[in-house]
PDB file of C-alpha atoms in Angstrom:
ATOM      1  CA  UNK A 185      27.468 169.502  82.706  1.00  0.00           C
ATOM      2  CA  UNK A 186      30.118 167.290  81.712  1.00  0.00           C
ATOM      3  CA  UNK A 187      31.869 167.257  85.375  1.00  0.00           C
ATOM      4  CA  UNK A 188      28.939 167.079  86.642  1.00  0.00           C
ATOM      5  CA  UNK A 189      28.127 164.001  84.440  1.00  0.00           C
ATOM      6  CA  UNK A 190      31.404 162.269  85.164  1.00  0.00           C
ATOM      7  CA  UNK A 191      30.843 163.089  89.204  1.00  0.00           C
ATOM      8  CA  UNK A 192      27.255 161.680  88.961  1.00  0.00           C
ATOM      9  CA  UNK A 193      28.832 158.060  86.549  1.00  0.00           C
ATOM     10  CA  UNK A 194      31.953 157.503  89.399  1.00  0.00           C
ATOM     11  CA  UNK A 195      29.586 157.329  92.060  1.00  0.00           C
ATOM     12  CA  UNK A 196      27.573 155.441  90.260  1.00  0.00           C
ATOM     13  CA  UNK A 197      30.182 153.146  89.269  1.00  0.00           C
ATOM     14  CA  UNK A 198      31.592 153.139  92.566  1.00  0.00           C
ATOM     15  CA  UNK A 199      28.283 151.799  93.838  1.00  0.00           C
ATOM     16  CA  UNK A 200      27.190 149.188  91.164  1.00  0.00           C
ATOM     17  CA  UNK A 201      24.667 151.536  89.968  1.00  0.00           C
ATOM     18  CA  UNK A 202      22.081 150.013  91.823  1.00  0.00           C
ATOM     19  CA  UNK A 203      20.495 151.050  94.221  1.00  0.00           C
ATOM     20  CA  UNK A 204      20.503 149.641  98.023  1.00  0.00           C
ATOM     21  CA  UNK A 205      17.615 149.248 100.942  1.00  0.00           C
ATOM     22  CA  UNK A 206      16.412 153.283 101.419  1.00  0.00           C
ATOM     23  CA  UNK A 207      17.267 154.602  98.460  1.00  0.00           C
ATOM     24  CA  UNK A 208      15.055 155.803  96.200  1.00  0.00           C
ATOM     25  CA  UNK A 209      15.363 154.763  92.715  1.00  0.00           C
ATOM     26  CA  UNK A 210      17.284 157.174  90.868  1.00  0.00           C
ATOM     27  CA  UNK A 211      17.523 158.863  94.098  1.00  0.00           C
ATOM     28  CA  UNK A 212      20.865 161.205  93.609  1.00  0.00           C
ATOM     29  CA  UNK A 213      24.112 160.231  95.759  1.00  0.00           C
ATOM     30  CA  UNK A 214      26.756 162.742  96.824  1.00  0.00           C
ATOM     31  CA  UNK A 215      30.010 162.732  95.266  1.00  0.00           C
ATOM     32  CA  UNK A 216      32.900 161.040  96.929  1.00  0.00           C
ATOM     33  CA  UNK A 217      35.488 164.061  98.659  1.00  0.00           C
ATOM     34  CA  UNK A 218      37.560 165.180  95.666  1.00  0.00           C
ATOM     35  CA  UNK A 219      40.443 164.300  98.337  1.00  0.00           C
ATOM     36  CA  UNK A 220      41.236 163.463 101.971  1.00  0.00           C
ATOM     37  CA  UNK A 221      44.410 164.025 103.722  1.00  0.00           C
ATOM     38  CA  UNK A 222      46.223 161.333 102.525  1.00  0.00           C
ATOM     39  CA  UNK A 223      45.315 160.695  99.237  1.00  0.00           C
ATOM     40  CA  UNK A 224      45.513 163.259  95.751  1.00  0.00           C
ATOM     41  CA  UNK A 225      42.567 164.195  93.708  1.00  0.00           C
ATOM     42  CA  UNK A 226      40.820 161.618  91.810  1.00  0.00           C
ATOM     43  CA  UNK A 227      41.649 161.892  88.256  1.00  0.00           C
ATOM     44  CA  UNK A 228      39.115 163.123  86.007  1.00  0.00           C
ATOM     45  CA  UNK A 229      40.261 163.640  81.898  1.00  0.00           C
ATOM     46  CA  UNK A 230      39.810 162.885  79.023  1.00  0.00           C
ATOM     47  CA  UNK A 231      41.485 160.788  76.234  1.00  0.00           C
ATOM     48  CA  UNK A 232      43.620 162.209  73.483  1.00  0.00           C
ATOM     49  CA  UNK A 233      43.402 159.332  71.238  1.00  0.00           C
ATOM     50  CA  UNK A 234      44.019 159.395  67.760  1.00  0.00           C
ATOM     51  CA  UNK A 235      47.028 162.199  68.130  1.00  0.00           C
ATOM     52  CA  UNK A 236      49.990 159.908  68.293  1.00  0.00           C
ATOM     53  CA  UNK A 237      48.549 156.531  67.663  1.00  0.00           C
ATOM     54  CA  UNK A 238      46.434 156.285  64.731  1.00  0.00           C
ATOM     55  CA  UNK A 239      42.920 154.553  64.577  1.00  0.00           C
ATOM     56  CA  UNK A 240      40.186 154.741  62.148  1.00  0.00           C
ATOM     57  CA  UNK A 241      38.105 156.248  64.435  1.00  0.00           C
ATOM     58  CA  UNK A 242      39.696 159.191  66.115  1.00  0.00           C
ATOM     59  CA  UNK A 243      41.498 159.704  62.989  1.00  0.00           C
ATOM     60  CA  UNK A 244      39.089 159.190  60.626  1.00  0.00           C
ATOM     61  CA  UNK A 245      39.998 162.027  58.717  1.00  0.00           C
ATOM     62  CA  UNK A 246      43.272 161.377  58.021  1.00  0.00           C
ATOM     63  CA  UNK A 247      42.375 157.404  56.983  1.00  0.00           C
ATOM     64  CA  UNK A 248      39.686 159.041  54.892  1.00  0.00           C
ATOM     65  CA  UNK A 249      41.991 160.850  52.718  1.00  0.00           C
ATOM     66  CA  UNK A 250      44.463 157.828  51.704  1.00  0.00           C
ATOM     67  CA  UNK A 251      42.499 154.682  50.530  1.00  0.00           C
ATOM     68  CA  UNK A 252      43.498 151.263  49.284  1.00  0.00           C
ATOM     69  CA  UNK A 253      42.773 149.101  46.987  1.00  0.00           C
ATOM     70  CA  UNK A 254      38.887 149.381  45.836  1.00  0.00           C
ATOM     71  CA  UNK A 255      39.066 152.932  47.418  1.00  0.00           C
ATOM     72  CA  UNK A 256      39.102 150.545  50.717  1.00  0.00           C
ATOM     73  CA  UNK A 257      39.863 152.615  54.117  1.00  0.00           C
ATOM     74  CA  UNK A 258      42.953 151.240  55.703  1.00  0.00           C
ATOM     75  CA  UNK A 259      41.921 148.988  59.080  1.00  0.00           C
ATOM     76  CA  UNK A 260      45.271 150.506  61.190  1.00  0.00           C
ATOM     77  CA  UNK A 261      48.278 152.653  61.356  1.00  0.00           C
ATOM     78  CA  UNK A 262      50.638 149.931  59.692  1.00  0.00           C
ATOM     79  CA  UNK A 263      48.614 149.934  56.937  1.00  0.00           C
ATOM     80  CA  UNK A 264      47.843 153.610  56.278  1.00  0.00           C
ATOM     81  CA  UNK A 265      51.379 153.989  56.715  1.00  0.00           C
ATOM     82  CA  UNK A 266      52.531 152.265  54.353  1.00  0.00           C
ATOM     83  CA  UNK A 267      50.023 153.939  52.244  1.00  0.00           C
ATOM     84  CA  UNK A 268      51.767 157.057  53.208  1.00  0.00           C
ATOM     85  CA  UNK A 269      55.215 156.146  52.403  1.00  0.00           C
ATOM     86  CA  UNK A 270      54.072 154.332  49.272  1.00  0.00           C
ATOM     87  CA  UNK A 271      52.084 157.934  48.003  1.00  0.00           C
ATOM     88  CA  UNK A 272      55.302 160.020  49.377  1.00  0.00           C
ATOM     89  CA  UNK A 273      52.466 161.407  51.402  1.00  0.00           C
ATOM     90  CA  UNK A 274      54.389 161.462  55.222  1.00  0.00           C
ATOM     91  CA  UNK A 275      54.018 165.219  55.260  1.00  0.00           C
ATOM     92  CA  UNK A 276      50.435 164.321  55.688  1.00  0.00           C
ATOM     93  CA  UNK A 277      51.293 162.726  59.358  1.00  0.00           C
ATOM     94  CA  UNK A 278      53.456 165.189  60.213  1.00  0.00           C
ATOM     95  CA  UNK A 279      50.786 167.470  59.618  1.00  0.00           C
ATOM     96  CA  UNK A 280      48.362 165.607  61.606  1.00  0.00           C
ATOM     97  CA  UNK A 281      50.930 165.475  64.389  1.00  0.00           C
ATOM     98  CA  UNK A 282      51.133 168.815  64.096  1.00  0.00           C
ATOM     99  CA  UNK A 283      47.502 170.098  64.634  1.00  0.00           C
ATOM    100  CA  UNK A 284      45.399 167.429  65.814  1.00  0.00           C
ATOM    101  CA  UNK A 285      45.920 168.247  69.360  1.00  0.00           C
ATOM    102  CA  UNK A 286      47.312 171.711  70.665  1.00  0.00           C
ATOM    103  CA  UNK A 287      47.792 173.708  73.598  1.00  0.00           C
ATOM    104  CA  UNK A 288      44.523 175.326  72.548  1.00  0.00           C
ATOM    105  CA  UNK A 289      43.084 171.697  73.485  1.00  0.00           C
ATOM    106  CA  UNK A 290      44.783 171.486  77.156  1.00  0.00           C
ATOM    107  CA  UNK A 291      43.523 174.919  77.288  1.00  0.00           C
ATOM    108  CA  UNK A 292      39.725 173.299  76.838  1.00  0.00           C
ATOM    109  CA  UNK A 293      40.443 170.711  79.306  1.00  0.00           C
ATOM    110  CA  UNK A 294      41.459 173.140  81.961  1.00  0.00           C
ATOM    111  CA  UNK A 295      38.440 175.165  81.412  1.00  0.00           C
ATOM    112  CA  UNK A 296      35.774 172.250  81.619  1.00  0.00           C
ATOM    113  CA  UNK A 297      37.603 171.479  85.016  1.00  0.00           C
ATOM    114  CA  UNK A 298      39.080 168.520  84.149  1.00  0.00           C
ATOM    115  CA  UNK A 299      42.370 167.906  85.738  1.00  0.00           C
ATOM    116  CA  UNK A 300      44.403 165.088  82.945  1.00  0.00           C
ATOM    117  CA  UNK A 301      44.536 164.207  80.231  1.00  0.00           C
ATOM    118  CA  UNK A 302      45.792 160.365  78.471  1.00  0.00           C
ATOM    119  CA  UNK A 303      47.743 159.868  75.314  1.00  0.00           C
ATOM    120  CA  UNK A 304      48.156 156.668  74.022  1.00  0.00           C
ATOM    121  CA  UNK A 305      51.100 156.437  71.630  1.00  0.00           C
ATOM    122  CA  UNK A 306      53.042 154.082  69.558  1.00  0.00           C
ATOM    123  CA  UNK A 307      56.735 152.371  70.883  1.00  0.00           C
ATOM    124  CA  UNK A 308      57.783 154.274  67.295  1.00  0.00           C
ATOM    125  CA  UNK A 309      57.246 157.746  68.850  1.00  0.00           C
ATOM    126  CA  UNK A 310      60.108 156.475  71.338  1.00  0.00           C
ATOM    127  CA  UNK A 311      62.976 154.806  69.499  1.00  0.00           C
ATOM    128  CA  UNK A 312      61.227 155.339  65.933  1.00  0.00           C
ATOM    129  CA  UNK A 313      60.883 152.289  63.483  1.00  0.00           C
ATOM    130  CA  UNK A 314      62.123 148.427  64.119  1.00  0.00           C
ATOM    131  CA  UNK A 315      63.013 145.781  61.823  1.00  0.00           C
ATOM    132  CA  UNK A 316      60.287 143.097  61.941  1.00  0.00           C
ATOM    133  CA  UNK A 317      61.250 139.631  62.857  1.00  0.00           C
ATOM    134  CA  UNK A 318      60.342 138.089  60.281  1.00  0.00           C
ATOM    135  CA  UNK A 319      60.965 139.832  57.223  1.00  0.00           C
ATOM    136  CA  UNK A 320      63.675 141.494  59.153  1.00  0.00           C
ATOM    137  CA  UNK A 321      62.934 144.764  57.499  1.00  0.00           C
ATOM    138  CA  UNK A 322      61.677 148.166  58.919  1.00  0.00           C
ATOM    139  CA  UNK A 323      57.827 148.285  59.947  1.00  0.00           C
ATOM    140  CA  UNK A 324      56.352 151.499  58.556  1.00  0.00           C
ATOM    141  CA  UNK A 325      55.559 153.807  61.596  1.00  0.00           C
ATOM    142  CA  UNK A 326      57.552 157.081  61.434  1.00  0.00           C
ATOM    143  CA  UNK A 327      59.146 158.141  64.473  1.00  0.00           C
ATOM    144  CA  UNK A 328      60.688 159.183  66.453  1.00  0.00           C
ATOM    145  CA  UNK A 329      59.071 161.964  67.578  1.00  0.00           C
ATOM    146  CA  UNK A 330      59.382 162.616  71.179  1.00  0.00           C
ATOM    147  CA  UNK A 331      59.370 166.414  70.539  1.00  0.00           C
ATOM    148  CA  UNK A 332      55.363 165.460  70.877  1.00  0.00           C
ATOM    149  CA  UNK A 333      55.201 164.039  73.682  1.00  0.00           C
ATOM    150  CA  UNK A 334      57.389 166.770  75.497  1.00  0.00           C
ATOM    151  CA  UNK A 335      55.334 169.383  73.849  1.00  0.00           C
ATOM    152  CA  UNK A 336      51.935 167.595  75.534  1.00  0.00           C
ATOM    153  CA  UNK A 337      53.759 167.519  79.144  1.00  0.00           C
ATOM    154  CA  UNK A 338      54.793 171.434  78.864  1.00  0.00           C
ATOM    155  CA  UNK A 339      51.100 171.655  78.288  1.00  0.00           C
ATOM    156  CA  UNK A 340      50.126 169.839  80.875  1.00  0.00           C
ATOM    157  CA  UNK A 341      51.941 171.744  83.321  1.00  0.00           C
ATOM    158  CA  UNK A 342      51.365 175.423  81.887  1.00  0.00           C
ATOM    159  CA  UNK A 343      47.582 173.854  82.493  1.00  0.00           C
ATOM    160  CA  UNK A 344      48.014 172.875  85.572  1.00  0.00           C
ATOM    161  CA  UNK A 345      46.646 168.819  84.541  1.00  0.00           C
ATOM    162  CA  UNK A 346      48.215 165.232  84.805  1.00  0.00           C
ATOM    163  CA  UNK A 347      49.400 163.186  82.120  1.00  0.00           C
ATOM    164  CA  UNK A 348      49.011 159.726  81.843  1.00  0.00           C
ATOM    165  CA  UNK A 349      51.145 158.518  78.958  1.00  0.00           C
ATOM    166  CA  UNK A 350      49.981 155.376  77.443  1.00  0.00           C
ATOM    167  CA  UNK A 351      52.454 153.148  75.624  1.00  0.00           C
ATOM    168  CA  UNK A 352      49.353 151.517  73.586  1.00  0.00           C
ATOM    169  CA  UNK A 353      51.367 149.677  71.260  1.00  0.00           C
ATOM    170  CA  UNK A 354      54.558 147.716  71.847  1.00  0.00           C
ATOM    171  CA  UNK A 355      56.961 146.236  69.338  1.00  0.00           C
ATOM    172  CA  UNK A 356      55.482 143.114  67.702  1.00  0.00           C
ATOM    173  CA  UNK A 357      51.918 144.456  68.265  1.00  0.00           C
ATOM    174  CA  UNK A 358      49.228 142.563  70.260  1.00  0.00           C
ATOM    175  CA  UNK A 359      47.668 139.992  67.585  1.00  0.00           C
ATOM    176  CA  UNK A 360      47.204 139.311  64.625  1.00  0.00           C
ATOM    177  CA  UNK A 361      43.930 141.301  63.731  1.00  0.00           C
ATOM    178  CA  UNK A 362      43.035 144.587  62.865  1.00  0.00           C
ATOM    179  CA  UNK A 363      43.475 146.965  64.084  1.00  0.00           C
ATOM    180  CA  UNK A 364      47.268 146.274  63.707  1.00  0.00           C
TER     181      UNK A 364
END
């Protein structure tokens, strides 16, 4: 049901959703050929979010265990991190690193016939913690941990899926309001 629900919202998408002279509303359109000749399968995945970049949401657990002041949930990773570091808690994130996703969960994505997968992740997974320009001190993120994101493209390929890796945050971050 779910490929056949993400089939049945491209073409919709692909068409405006609306529906044109003939049609019938609601009338059901065929799927686009998964490929042609020249051109590889459309992707179709899901999103791994909350693994390697943390957000209240998808990681609501883990921002659910370490409040702030007036048992306050922190609003984004630079804040629950320094949370961590301030409880000595970063074995915590290390577990979280460790179990939130698995090859157990490319394994799932395979078998729903799904062919990729995205992971957004921080620039800290990549060359690990920078000094901030204007304290010139070291933000909190912990990193780096590329042995992650290696581990998530063997998976990928023992599953046979894509991998779009998703720099989602970049040094300096993108404004000035949560989340970070």
């Amino acid at each position: 049901h779910v490929v056949q629900a993400a089939a049945a919202g491209e073409a919709m998408a692909s068409h405006g959703g609306g529906s044109s002279a003939g049609e019938a509303v609601g009338e059901a359109r065929p799927s686009p050929p998964e490929t042609s000749d020249h051109r590889a399968p459309k992707w179709r995945g899901v999103n791994f979010g909350g693994w390697l970049l943390l957000e209240p949401g998808p990681s609501k657990q883990l921002f659910s265990r370490f409040l702030g002041p007036g048992d306050q949930e922190m609003r984004c990773e630079w804040e629950l991190m320094q949370m961590l570091r301030e409880a000595d808690a970063l074995q915590a994130l290390q577990a979280h690193r460790e179990s939130y996703i698995t090859l157990r969960d490319f394994q799932r994505v395979q078998a729903m016939g799904l062919n990729s997968v995205r992971i957004p992740f921080g620039y800290w997974v990549v060359c690990g913690p920078m000094a901030t320009v204007a304290s010139n001190c070291l933000d909190p993120y912990e990193g780096p941990a590329l042995d992650y994101l290696d581990r998530a493209v063997s998976w990928a390929e023992q599953c046979g899926l894509q991998v779009l890796l998703d720099l989602h945050a970049c040094p300096g971050g993108e404004s000035a309001e949560a989340p970070c």
